[in-house]
Short mmCIF file of C-alpha atoms and ligand atoms in Angstrom, two decimals:
data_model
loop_
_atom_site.label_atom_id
_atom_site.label_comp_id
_atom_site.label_asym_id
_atom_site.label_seq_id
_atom_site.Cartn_x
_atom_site.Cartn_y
_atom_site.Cartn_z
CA UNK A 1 -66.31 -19.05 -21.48
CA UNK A 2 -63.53 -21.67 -22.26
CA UNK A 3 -62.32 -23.33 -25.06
CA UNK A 4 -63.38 -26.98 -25.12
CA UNK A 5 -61.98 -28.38 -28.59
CA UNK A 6 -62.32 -27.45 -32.09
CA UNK A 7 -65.73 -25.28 -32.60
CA UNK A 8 -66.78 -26.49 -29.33
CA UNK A 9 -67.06 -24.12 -26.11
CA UNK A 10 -68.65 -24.52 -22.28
CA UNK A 11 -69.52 -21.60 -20.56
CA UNK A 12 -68.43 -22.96 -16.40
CA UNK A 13 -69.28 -20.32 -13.64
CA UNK A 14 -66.63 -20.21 -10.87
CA UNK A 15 -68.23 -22.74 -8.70
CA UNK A 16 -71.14 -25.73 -9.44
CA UNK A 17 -73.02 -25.92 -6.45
CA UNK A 18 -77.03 -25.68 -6.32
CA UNK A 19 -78.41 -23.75 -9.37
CA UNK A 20 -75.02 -22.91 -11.14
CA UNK A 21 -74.53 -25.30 -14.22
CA UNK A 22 -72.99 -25.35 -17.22
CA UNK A 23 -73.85 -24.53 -20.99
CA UNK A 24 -72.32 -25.57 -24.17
CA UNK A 25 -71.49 -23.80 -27.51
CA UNK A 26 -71.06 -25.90 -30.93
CA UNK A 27 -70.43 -23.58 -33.79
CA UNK A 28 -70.76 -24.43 -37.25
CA UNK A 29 -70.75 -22.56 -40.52
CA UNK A 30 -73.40 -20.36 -40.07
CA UNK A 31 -75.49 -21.79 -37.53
CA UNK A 32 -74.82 -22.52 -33.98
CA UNK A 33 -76.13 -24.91 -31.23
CA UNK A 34 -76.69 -24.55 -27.86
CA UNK A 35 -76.73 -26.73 -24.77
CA UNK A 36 -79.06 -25.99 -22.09
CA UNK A 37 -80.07 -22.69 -20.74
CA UNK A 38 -79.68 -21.24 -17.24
CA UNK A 39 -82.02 -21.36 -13.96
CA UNK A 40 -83.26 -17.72 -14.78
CA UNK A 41 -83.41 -14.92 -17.39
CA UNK A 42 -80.83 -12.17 -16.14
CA UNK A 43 -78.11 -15.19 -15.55
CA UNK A 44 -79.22 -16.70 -19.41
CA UNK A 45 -78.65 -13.54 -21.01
CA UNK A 46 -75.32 -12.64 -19.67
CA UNK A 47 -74.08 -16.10 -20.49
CA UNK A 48 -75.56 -15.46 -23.89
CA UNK A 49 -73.34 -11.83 -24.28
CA UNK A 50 -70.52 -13.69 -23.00
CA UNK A 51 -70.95 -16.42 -26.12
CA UNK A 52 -71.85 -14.09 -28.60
CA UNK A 53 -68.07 -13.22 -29.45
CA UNK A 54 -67.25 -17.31 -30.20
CA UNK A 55 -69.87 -17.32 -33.01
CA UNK A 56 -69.97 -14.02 -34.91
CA UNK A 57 -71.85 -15.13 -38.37
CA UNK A 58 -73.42 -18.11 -36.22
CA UNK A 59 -76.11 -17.16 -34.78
CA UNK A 60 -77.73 -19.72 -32.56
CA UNK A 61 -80.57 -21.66 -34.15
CA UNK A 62 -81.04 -25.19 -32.16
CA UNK A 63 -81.11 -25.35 -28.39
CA UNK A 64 -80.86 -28.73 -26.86
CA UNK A 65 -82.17 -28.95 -23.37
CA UNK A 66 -80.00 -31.67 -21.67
CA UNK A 67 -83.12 -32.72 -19.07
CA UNK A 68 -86.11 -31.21 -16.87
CA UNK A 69 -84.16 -29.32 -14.32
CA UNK A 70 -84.88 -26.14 -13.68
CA UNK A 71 -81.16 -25.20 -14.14
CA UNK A 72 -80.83 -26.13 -17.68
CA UNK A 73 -83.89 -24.85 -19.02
CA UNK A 74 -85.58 -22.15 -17.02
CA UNK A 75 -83.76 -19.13 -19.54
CA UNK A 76 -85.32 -20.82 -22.60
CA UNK A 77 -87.85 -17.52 -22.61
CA UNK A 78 -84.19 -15.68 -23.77
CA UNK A 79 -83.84 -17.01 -26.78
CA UNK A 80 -85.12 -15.99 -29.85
CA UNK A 81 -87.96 -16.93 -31.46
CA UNK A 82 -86.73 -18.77 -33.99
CA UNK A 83 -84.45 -20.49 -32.41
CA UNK A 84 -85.61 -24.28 -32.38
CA UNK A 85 -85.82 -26.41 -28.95
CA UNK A 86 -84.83 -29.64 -28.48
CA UNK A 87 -85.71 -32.38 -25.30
CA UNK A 88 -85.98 -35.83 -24.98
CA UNK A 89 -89.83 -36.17 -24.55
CA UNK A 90 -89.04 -38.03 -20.96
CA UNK A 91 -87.37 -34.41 -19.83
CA UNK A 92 -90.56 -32.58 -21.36
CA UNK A 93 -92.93 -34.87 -18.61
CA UNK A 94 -90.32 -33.70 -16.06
CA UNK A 95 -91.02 -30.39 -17.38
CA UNK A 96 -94.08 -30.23 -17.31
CA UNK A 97 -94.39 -31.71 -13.82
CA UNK A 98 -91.96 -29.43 -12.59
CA UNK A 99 -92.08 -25.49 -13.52
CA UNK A 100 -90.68 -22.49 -11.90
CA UNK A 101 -94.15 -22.60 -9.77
CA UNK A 102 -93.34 -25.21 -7.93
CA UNK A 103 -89.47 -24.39 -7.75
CA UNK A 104 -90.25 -20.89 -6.93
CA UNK A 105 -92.80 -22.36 -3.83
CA UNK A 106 -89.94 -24.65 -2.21
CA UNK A 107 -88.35 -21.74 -0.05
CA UNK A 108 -92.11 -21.27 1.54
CA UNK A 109 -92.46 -24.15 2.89
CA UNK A 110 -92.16 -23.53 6.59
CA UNK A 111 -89.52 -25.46 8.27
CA UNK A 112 -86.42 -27.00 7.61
CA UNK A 113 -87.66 -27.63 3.54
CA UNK A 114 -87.51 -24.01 3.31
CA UNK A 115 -84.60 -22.68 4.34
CA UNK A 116 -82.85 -25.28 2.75
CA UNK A 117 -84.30 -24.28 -0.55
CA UNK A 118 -84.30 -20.57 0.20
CA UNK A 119 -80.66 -21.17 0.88
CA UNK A 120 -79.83 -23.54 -2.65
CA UNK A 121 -81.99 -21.34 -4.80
CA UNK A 122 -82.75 -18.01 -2.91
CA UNK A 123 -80.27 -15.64 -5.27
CA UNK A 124 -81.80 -17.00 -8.44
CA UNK A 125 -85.09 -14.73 -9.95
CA UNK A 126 -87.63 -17.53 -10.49
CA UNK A 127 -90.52 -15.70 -9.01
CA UNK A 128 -90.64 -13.80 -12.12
CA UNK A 129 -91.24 -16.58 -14.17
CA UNK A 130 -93.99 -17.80 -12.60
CA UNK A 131 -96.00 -15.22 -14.67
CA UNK A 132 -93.69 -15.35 -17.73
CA UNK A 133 -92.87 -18.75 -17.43
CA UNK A 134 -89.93 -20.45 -20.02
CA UNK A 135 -90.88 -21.64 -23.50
CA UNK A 136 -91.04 -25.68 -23.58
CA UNK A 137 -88.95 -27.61 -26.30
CA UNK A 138 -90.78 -27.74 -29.68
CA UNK A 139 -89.10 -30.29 -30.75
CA UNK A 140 -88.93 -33.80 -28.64
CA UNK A 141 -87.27 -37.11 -29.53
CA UNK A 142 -86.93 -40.81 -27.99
CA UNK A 143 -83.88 -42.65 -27.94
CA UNK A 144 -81.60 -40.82 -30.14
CA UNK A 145 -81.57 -38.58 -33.11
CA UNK A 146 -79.02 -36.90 -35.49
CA UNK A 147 -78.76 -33.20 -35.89
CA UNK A 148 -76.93 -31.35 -38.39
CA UNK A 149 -76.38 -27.71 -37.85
CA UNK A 150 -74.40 -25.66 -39.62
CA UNK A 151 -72.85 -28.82 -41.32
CA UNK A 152 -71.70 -30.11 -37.64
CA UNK A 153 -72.85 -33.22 -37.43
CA UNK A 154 -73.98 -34.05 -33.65
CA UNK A 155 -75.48 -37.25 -31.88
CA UNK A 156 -78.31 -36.62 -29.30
CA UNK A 157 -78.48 -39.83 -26.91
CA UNK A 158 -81.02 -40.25 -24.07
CA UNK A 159 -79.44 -42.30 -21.29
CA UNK A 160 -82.38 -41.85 -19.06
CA UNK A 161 -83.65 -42.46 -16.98
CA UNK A 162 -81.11 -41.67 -14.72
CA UNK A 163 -80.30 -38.22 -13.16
CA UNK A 164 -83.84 -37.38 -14.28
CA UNK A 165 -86.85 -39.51 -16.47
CA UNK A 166 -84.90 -38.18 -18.94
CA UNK A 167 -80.76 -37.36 -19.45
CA UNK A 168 -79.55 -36.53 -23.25
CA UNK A 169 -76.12 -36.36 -24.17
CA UNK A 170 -75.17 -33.96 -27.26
CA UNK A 171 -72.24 -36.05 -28.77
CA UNK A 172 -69.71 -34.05 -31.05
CA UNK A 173 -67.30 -36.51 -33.11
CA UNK A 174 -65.64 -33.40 -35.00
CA UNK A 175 -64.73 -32.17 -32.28
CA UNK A 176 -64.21 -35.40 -29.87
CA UNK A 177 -66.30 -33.70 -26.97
CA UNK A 178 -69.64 -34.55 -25.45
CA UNK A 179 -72.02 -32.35 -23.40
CA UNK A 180 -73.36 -34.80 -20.86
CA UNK A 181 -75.42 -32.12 -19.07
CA UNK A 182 -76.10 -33.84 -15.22
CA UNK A 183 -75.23 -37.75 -15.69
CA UNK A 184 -71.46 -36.33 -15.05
CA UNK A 185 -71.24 -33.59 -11.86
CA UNK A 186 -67.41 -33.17 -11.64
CA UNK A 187 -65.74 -32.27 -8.70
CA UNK A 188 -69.65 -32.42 -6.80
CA UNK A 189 -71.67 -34.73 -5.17
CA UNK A 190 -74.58 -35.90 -8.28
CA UNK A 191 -77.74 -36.20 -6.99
CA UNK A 192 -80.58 -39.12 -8.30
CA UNK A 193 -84.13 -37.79 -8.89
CA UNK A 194 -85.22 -41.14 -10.57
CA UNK A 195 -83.23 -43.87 -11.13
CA UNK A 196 -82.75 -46.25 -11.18
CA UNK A 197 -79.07 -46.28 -9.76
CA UNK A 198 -78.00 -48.78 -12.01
CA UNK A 199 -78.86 -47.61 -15.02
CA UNK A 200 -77.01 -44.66 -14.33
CA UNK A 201 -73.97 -46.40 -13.98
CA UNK A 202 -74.87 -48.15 -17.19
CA UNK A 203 -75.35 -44.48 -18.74
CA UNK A 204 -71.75 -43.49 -17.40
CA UNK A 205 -70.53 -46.80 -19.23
CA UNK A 206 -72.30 -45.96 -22.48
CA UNK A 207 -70.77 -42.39 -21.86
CA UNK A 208 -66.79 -43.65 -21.46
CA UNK A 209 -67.67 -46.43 -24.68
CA UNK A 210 -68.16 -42.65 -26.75
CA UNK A 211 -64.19 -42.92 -27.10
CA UNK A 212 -63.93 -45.82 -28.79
CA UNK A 213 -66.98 -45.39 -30.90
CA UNK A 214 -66.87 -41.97 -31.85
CA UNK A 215 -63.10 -40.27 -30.79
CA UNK A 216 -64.83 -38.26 -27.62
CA UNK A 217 -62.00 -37.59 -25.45
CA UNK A 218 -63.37 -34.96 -23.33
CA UNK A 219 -67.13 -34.57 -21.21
CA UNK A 220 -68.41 -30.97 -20.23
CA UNK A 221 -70.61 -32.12 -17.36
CA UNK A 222 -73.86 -30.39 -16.24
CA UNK A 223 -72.03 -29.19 -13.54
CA UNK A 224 -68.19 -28.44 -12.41
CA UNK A 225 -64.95 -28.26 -14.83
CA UNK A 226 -64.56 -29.47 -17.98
CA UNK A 227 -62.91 -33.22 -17.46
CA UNK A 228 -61.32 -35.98 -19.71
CA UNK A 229 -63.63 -38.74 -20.52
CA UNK A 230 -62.39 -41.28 -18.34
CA UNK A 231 -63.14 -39.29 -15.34
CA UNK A 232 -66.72 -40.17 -15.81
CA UNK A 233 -65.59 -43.25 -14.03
CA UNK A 234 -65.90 -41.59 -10.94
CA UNK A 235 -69.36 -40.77 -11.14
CA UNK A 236 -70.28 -44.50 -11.59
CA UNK A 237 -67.95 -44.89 -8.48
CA UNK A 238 -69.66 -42.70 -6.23
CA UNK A 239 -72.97 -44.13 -7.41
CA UNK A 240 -72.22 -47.66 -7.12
CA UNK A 241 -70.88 -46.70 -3.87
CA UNK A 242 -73.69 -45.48 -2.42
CA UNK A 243 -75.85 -47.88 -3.77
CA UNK A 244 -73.76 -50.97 -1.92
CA UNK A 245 -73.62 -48.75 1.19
CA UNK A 246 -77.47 -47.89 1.20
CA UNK A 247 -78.54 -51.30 0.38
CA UNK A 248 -76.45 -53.06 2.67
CA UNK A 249 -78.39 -50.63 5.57
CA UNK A 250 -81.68 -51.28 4.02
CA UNK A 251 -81.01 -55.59 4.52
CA UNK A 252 -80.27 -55.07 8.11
CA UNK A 253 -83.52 -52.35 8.60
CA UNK A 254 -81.93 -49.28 8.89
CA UNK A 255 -84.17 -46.26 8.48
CA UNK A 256 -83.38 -43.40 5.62
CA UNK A 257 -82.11 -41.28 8.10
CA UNK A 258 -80.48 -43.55 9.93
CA UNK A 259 -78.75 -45.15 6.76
CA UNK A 260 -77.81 -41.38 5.78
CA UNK A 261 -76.40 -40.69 9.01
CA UNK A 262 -74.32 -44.03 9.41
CA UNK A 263 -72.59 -44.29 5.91
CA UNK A 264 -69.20 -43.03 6.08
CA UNK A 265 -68.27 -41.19 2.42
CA UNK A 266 -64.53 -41.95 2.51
CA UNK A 267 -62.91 -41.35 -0.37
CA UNK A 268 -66.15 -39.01 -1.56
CA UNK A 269 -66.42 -36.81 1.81
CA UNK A 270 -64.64 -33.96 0.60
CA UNK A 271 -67.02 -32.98 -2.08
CA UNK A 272 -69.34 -29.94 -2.53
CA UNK A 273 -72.82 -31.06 -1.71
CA UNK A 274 -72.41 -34.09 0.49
CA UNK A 275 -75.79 -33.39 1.74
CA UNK A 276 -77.32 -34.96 -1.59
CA UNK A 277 -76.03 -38.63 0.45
CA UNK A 278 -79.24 -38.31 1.82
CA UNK A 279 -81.81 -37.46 -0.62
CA UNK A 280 -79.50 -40.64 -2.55
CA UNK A 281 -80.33 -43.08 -0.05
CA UNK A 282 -83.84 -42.17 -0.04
CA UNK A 283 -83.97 -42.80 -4.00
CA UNK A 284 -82.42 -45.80 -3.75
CA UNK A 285 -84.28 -46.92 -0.68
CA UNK A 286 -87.42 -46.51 -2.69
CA UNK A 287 -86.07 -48.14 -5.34
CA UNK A 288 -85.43 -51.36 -3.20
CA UNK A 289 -89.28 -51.02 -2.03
CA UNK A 290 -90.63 -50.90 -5.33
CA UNK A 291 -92.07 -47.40 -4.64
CA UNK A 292 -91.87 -44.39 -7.18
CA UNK A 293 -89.21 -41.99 -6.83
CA UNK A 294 -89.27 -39.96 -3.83
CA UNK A 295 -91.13 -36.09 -4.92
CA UNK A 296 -88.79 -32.90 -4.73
CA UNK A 297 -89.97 -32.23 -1.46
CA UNK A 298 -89.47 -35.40 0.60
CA UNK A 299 -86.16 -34.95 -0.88
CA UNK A 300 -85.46 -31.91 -0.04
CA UNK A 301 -86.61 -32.29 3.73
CA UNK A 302 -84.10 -35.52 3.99
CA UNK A 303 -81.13 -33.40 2.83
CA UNK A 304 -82.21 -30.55 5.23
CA UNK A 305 -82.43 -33.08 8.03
CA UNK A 306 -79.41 -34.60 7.30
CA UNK A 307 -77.41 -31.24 7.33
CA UNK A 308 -78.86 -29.93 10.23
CA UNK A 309 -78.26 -33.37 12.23
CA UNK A 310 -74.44 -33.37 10.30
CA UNK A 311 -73.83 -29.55 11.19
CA UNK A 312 -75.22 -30.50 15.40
CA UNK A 313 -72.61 -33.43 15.28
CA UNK A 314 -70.31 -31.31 14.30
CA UNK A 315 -71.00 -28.70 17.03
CA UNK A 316 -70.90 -31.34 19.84
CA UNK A 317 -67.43 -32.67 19.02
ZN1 LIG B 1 -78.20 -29.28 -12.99
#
């Protein structure tokens, strides 16, 4: 648990990677809210015990759940009854598409698909919630709405699509900090399940104009350590990055793989995930076509072909 700013906390485990995001605390006078739960029960509930300290006579009564990610939402079954849940109705489609079923089935694919999977998400206990599966949001919203709780005063904004269909931000003026669940991975390669790219750039834009407009001065991402705003810039830099590099590949015919294979990361190569260049490229590659957004699966099997091809390279040198 660390202190973000005012009432605000962000619970940020040691490292980022696959599966291991972050969750937010905004206490108020007698009420608290939550951002986003965790990718399984035993993990939600120790996070929970580790908050419960920050807001004695608070109790938690909203839950926002930042998008449809299995890592910010799967430990909704945790929370009380009462407590009320919160989506964008674009994340509740993603959702709904997308349940511990079908996150739980990735590491059985044979192949490369699966031990990929089995190795991003095999220490996480989403089997068991195939049968017990996590309560959806109750309450859903398009665009933006205002929530008061506990007399804090807090924005929600969807971005999306971006990240995901869609990508809410929980903006806290009293406290100058918002919550920008996975449209800001710091310190780790993002990764695009829709698109497209450019309007996630637009959404990191929107994101830095939250100084000006409403005093935010500092972003706990969906992933990694708590950052000043105008780090977010970096996340629009990667992005646009990849988009010139992938695009460029795409005019002169390159495959996916070959694209993925080709694009030197520079500046970006030394962080955590790299392998998510790939599953990028296809997104954006798609995007150029016209095509929908590549499944979880095709993208999956692109990232475990690029790391196998990346880890031979390596190997033959
Ligand atoms: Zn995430």
């Amino acid at each position: 648990m660390q202190h973000v700013a005012g009432g605000t906390h962000a619970w940020v485990p040691p490292r980022g990677g696959w599966g291991h995001s972050n969750t937010g605390l905004i206490v108020g006078e007698g009420a608290s809210l939550l951002v986003d739960t965790l990718f399984d029960r035993p993990r939600t509930e120790a996070m929970l015990g580790q908050m419960a300290p920050h807001h004695e006579g608070a109790p938690i009564t909203v839950a926002v759940n930042t998008h449809g990610n299995g890592d910010h939402w799967f430990g909704n079954g945790v929370l009380h009854a009462d407590v009320e849940i919160v989506a964008s109705a674009a994340s509740v489609l993603d959702m709904e598409a997308v349940g511990p079923a079908t996150v739980a089935s990735l590491p059985g694919i044979p192949g490369p698909i699966g031990a990929f999977t089995a190795s991003c998400f095999g220490d996480f206990a989403i089997a068991e919630l195939v049968e017990d599966p996590p309560r959806l949001p109750g309450t859903t919203f398009t665009g933006s709405r205002e929530l008061s709780v506990g007399g804090v005063e807090v924005l929600l904004l969807d971005l999306g699509p971006a990240h995901t269909r869609g990508d809410t931000v929980v903006v806290c003026p009293r406290d100058g900090v918002v919550l920008a669940g996975d449209l800001v991975f710091a310190e780790g390669t993002p990764i695009m399940w829709e698109g497209p790219v450019e309007r996630w750039i637009e959404a990191c834009t929107r994101l830095r104009a939250l100084g000006a407009d409403h005093g935010i001065t500092q972003v706990v991402p969906g992933h990694g350590p708590v950052l000043p705003l105008a780090r977010v810039g970096e996340m629009a830099d990667y992005l646009s990055f990849v988009a010139e590099e992938a695009g460029e590949r795409h005019a002169r015919g390159l495959t996916v793989e070959e694209a993925a294979r080709d694009i030197d990361l520079g500046p970006f190569a030394h962080l955590p995930e790299s392998e998510r260049l790939a599953a990028n490229v296809l997104a954006i590659y798609r995007q150029l076509e016209g095509g929908p957004a590549p499944t979880g699966p095709e993208m999956f099997g692109c990232m475990a072909q690029w790391a196998r091809a990346t880890a031979g390279a390596e190997e033959g040198e």
